[in-house]
XYZ file of C-alpha atoms in Angstrom:
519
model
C -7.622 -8.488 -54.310
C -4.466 -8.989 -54.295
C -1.664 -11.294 -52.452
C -0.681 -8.043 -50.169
C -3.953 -7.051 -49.227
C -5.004 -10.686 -48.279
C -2.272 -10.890 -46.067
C -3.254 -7.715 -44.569
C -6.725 -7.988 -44.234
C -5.382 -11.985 -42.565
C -3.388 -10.241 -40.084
C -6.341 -7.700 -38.860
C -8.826 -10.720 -38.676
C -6.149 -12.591 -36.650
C -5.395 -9.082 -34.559
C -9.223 -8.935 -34.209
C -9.542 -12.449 -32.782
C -6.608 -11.956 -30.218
C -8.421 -9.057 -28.919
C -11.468 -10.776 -28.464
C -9.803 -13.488 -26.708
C -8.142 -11.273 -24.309
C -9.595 -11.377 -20.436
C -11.248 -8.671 -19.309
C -11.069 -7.901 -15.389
C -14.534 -8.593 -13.712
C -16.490 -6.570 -10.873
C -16.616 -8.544 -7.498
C -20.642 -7.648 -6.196
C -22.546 -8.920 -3.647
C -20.937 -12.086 -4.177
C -20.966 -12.429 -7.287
C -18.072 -12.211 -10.510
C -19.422 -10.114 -12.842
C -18.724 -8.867 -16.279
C -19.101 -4.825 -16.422
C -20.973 -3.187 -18.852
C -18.411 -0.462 -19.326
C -17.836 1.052 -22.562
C -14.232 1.918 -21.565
C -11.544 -0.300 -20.671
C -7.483 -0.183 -19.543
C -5.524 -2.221 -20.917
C -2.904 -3.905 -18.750
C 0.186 -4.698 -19.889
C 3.167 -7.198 -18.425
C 5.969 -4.545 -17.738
C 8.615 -6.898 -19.349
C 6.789 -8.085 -23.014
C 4.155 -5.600 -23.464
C 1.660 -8.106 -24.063
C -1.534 -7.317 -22.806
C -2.437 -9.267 -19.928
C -6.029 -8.506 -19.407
C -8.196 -5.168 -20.069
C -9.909 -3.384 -16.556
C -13.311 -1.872 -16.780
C -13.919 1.352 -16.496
C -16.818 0.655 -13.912
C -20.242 2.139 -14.607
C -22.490 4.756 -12.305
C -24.972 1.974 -11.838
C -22.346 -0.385 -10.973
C -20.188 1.319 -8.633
C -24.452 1.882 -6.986
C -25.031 -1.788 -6.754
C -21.659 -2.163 -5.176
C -22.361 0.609 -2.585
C -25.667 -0.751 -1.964
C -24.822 -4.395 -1.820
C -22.051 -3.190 1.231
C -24.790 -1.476 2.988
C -27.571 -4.369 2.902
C -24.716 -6.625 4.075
C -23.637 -4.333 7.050
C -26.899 -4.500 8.722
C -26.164 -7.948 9.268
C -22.499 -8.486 8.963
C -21.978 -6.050 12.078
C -23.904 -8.458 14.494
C -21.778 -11.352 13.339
C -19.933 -12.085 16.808
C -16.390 -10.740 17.385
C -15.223 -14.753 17.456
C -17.267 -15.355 14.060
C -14.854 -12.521 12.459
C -11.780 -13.981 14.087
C -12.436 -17.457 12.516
C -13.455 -15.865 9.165
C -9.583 -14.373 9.385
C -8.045 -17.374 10.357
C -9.359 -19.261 7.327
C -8.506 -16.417 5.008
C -5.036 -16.468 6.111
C -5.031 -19.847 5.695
C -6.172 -19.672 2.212
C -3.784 -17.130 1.000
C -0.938 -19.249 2.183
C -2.272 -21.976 0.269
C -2.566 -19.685 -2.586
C 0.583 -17.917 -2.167
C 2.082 -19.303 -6.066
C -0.661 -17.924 -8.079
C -0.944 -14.399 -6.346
C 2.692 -13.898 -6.886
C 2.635 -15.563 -10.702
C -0.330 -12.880 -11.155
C 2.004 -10.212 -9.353
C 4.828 -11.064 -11.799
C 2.658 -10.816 -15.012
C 1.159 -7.717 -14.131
C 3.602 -5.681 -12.061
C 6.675 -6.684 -12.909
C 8.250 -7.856 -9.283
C 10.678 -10.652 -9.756
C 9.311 -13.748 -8.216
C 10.666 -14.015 -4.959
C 9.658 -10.366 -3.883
C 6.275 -11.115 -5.480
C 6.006 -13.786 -2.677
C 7.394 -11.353 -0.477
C 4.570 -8.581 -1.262
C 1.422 -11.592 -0.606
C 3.426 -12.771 2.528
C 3.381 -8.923 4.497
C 0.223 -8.946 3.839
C -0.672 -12.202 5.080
C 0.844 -10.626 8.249
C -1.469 -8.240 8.560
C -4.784 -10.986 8.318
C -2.875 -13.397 10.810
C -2.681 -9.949 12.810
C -6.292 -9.939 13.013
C -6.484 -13.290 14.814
C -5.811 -11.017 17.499
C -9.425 -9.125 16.852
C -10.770 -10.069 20.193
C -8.017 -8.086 21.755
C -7.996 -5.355 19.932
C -11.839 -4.591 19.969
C -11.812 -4.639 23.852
C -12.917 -1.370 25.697
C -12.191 -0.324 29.107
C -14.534 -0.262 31.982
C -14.249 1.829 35.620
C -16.704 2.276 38.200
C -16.919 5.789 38.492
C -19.208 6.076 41.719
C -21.383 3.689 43.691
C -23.711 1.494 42.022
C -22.071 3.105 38.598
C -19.986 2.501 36.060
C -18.799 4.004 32.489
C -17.591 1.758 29.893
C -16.373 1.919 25.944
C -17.141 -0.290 23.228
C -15.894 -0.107 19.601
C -18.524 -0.186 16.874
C -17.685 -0.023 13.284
C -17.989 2.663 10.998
C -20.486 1.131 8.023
C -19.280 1.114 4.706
C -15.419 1.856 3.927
C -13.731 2.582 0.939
C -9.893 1.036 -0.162
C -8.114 2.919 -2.744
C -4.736 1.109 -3.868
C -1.188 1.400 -5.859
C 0.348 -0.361 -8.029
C 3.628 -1.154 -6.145
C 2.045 -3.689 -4.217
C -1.066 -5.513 -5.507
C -1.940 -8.427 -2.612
C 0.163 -6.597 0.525
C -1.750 -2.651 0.083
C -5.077 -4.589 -0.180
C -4.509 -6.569 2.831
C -3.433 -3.700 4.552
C -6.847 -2.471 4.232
C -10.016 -4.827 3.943
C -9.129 -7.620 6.695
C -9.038 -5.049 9.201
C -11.821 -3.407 7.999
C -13.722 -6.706 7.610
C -12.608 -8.120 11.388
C -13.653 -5.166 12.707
C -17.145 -5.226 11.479
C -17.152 -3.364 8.441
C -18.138 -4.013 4.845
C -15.681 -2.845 1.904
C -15.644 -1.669 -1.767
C -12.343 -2.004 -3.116
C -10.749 -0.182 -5.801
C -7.312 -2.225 -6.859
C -4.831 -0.569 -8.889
C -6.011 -0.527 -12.770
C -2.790 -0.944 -13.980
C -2.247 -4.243 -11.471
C -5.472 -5.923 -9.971
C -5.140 -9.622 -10.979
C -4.194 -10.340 -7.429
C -7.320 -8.208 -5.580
C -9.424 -10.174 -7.843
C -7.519 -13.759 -6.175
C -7.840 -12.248 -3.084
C -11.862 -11.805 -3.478
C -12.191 -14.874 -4.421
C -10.653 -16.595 -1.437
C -13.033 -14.416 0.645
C -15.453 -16.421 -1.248
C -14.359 -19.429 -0.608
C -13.838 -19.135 3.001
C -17.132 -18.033 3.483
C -17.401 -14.313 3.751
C -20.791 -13.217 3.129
C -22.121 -11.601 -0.206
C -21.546 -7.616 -0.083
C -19.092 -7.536 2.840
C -16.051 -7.409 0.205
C -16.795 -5.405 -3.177
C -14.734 -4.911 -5.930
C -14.822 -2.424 -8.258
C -12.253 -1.102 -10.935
C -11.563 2.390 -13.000
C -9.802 5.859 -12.621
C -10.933 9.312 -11.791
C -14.715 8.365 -12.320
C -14.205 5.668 -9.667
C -12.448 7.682 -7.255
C -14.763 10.389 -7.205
C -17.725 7.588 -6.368
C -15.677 6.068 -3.335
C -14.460 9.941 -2.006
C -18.407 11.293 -2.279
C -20.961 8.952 -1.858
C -22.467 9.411 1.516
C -23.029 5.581 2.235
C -19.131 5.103 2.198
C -17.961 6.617 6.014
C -14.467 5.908 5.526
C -11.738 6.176 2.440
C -8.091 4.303 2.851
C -5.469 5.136 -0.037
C -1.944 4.278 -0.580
C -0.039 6.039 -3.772
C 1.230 9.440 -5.171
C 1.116 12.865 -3.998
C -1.308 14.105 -6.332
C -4.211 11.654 -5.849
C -3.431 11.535 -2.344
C -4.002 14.864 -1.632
C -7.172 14.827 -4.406
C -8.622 12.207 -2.216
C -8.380 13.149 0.942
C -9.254 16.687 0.624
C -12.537 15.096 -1.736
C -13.279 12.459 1.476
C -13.272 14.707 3.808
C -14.961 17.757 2.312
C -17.905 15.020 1.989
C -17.167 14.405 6.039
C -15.307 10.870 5.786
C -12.124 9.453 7.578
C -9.666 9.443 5.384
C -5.873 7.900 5.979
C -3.942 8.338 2.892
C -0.023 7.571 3.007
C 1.710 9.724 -0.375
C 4.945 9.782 -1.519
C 8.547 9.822 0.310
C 12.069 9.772 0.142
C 13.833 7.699 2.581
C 17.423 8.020 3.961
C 20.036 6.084 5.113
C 22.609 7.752 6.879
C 25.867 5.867 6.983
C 28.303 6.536 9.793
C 32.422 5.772 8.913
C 32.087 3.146 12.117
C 29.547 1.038 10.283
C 29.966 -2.885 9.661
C 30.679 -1.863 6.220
C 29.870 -5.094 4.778
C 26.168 -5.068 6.314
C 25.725 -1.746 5.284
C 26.688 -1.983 1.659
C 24.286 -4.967 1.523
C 21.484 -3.719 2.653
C 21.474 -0.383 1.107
C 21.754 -2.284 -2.237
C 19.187 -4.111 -1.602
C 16.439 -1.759 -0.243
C 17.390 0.831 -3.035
C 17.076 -1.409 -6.048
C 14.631 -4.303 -4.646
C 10.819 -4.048 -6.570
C 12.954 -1.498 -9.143
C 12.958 0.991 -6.369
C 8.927 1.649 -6.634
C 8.398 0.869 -3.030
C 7.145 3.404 -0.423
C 9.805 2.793 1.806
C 12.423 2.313 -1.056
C 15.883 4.022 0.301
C 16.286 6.202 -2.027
C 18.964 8.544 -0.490
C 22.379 7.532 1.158
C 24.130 10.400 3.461
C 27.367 9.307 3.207
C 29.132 10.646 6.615
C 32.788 12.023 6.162
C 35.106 8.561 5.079
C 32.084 6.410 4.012
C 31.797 8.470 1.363
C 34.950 6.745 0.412
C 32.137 3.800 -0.164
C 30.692 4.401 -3.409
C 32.528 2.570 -5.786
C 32.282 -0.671 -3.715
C 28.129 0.435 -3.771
C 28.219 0.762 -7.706
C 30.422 -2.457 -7.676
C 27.790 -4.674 -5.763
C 24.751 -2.725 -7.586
C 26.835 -3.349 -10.758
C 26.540 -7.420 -9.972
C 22.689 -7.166 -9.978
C 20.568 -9.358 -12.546
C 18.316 -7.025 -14.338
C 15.774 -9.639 -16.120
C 12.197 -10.809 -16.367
C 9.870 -11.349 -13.456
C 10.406 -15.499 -13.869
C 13.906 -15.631 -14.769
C 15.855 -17.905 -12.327
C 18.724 -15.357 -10.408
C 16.952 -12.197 -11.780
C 17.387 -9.860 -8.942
C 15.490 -6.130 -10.595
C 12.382 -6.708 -12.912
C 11.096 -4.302 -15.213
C 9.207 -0.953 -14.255
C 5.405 -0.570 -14.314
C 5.117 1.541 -17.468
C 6.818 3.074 -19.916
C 6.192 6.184 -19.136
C 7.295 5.873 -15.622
C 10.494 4.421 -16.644
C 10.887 7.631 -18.736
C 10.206 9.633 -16.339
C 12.991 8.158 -13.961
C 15.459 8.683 -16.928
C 14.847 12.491 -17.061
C 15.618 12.796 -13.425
C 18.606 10.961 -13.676
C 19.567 12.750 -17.228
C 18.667 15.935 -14.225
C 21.022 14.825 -12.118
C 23.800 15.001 -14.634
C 22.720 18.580 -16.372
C 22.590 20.119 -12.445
C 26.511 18.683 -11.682
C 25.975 15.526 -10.155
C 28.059 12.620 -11.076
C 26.729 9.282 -12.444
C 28.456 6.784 -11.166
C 26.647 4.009 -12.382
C 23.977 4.502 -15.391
C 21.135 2.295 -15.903
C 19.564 3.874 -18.624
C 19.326 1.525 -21.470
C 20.138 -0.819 -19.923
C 19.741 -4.879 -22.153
C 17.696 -7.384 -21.635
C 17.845 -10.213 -23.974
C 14.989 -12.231 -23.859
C 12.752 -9.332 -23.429
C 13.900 -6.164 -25.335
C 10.491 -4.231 -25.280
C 10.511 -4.486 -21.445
C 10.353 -1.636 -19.459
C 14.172 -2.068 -17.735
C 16.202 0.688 -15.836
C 19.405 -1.162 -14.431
C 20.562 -0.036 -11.029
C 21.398 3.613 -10.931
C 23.552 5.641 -8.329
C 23.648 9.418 -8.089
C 27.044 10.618 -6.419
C 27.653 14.311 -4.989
C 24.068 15.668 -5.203
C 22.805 18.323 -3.753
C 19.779 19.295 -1.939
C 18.491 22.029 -4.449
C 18.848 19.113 -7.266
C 15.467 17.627 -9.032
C 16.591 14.240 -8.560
C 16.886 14.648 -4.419
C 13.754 17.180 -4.696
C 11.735 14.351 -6.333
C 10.820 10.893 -5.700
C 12.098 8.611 -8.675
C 10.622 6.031 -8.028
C 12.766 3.464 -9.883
C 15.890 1.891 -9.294
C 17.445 4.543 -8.115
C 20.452 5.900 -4.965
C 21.285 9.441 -4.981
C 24.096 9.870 -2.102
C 25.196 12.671 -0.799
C 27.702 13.854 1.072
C 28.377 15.620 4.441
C 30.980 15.994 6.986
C 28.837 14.950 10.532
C 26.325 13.319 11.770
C 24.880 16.909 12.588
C 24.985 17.407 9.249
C 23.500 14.234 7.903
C 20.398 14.860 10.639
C 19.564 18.296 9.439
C 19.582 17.487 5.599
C 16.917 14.619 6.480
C 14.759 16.808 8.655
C 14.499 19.352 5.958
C 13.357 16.815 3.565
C 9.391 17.250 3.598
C 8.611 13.304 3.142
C 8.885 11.562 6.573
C 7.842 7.713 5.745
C 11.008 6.417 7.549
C 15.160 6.926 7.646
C 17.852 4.563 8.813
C 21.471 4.663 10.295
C 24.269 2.459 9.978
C 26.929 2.725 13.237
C 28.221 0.709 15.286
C 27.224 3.118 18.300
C 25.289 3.313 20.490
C 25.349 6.724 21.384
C 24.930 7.756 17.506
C 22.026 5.626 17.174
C 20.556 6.867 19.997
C 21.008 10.464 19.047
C 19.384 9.799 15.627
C 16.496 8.139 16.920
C 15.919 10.974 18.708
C 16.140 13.910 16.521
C 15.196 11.765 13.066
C 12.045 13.705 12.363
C 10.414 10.363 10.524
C 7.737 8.171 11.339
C 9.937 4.638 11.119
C 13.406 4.497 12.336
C 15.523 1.432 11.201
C 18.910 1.353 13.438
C 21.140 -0.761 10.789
C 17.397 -2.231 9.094
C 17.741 -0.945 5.723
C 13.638 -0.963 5.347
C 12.118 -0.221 8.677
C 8.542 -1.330 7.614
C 6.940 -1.716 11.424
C 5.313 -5.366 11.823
C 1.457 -5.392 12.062
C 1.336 -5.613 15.496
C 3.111 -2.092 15.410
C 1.181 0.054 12.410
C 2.396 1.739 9.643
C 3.549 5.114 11.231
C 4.946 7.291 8.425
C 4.392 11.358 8.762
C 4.997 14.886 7.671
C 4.463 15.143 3.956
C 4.257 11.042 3.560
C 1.293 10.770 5.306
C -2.718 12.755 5.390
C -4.615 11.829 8.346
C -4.772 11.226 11.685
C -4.776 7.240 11.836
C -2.390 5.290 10.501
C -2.753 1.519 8.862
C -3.404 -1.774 9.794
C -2.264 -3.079 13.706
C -4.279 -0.723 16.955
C -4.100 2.080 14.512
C -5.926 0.563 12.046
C -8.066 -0.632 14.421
C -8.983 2.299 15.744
C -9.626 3.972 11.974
C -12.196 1.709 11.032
C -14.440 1.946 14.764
C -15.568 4.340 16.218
C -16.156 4.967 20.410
C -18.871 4.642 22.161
C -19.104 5.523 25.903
C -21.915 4.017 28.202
C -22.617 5.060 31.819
C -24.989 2.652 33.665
C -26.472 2.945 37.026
C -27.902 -0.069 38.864
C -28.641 0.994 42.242
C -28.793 -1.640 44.749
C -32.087 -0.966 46.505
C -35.249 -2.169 45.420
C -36.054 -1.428 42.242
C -39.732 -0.268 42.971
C -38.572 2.296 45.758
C -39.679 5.730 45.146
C -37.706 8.024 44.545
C -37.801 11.747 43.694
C -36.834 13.615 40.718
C -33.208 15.130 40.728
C -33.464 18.387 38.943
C -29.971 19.861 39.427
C -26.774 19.203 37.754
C -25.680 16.009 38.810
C -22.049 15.019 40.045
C -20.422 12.135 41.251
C -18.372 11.205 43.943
């Protein structure tokens, strides 16, 4: 053999030990960490080297079954737990996340690509949302009237059974903490489906329910694609499906959840708008649109992905691509980096053909991140800050969410104007304006036809105390996430009249046969 081959034949043997050595994402059931039997596997990849982080099971029939039927055994009792029990179970998960706040935004990093600080930023709205729950004992109280003497009608909330959580990649600790604490606190049991391109941080998260004390079965985790989704959206012991993500699946899912008759919530896609007014603290303005455009690469649900420039602001633009232009594009971990690399490759290519769009269909690039270098890390996945000027409506690149780091602006000459161009947008997650009055505020706030208004907030993302209220073409359902909303998705009703009559109990009476009424 000779010199050539033995190096060859080296390099496979050392190839063939590195991919033995690589992790491989287990199952989270009944309690338990377990290593799936799959045959297929994803592999994840860090967005900025390519190296592969760890490799997600496709999850089998039989185990996505013992995770369906390990929620269900632990329902029976998990749903008699007291509503204080729940609320202390909450409290020490928030607790622990906090405590754990460096390695679920190290994982974050590695795996998605967010640059540190908004990693912590992801794990820290969704440690809203548990310290939210601290509040269960409020929000699982009923109301009670006496409707007529002696008698009196009164709710109670009950949970559901066995719910489902379907989540993106965007945001791997806060979309899962949108959705099991709730479900959890309010008496539920959960299988969880992470993201498989981004579920390091689901897996921390199970964990901690571990550790704080959760019972075995009340929090499953299980991993995969379409095979997985079409367990969670059709198996009849799952009552309820939450997803987060893309038009497509969105729609897949809940039209597959509720053809099988379960609640489904599912927020999709969107494209949000800032409308700038010419009487706007211009610094403030400029600031925050560059940061809520380019922040997490642009792949955030309420991303602004669209400035209306109104009459002189569009005068703005080259002060935007200035301060966009100033914007450290760099790994995840690099001190000062301010835009990490996108998820995929193939997502960053796809945001370069809608901006290459932009530029066949007239519109002018005023800043273009395509190719954009990164030293240290040349096979990452980078698309520098990007801004679209003078697009139109008709255009691909205002038709279509990017999804990267991406503004398209466009101009018009009013306020009138600016309002009817984000009205006939189908998405309705949220829109902003920047003015310094009152009365144009007011009058946007009014006829915005979006679920989250931010007057001068760049990213109006409601607190949890509020819920997640986005609508029209951003949202499928009829119950939004986490806060009373979420609340109320994961119980159901349940109305109780009682009569206690005051005389003797062993008084005869006779029969009432007709209708009765009360008075």
């Amino acid at each position: 053999m000779t010199m050539r081959a033995l190096t060859r034949h080296a390099r496979l043997f050392q190839r063939s030990l590195q991919q033995r050595a690589l992790s491989t994402t287990q199952l989270f059931i009944d309690g338990e960490f377990l290593t799936s039997q799959a045959s297929e596997h994803i592999e994840v990849r860090n967005p900025a080297t390519q190296e592969v982080v760890t490799r997600v099971p496709q999850t089998t029939q039989h185990e996505l079954n013992e995770a369906a039927h390990s929620a269900e055994l632990a329902f029976r009792e998990w749903r008699k737990t007291s509503v204080l029990s729940r609320q202390r179970k909450m409290l020490d998960l928030q607790h622990a996340i906090r405590h754990s706040m460096d390695e679920l935004a190290h994982s974050i990093v590695s795996e998605q690509g967010k640059v540190l600080s908004d990693a912590r930023g992801d794990v820290m709205r969704g440690l809203q949302v548990v310290e939210d729950m601290a509040n269960i004992t409020n929000y699982m109280q009923g109301s009670r009237l006496e409707v007529a003497a002696d008698m009196d009608t009164y709710t109670e909330r009950e949970p559901l059974g066995v719910v489902a959580g379907i989540c993106p990649f965007n945001f791997p600790a806060m979309i899962p903490l949108w959705m099991f604490p709730v479900a959890l606190a309010t008496g539920n049991t959960c299988v969880l489906k992470p993201s498989e391109r981004d579920p390091g941080a689901a897996m921390i998260l199970a964990r901690l329910c571990s550790e704080v004390g959760i019972p075995k079965g009340v929090l499953n985790v299980v991993h995969g694609a379409h095979d997985t989704v079409n367990f969670l959206t059709g198996d009849p012991r799952i009552r309820a499906v939450s997803f987060v993500g893309g038009d497509r699946a969105g729609k897949y899912i809940y039209e597959r959840a509720t053809q099988h008759g379960k609640r489904c919530q599912a927020n999709l896609g969107a494209k949000n708008h800032a409308v700038v007014l010419p009487d706007a603290d211009r610094e403030h303005a400029l600031s925050a649109i560059v940061g809520a455009a380019f922040g997490a690469a642009g792949q955030r649900c309420m991303a602004l992905s669209v400035a209306v420039l109104v009459g002189e602001a569009g005068d703005w633009v080259a002060e935007l691509a200035e301060r966009a232009r100033r914007l450290r594009v760099d790994g995840g971990l690099e001190p000062d980096a301010d835009v990490g690399p996108m998820i995929t490759r193939a997502a960053l290519q796809r945001a370069e053909r809608l901006v290459q769009s932009a530029a066949d269909q007239g519109a002018e690039l005023v800043l273009d991140g395509r190719g954009v270098h990164v030293a240290k890390y040349p096979q990452g996945n980078f698309l520098g800050p990007t801004i679209i000027d003078r697009a139109q409506a008709h255009m691909q690149c205002y038709q279509e969410e990017i999804f990267g780091p991406v503004l398209t602006c466009v101009r018009v000459a009013t306020l009138d104007e600016a309002l009817a161009l984000v009205n006939g947008n189908r998405y309705g997650n949220g829109a902003a304006v920047f003015t310094r009055s009152g009365a144009s505020a007011r009058k946007f706030q009014a006829q915005v036809e979006a679920g989250q208004v931010g007057i001068n907030v760049p990213i109006p993302v409601p607190l949890p105390m509020f819920g997640f209220t986005g609508n029209k073409a951003s949202f499928l359902g009829d119950t939004n996430f986490y806060g009373r909303s979420g609340v109320s998705f994961y119980t159901q009703l349940k109305t109780v009249t009682s009569l206690w009559r005051k005389q003797n109990a062993d008084e005869q009476q006779a029969a009432a046969v007709h209708m009765p009424t009360l008075h």
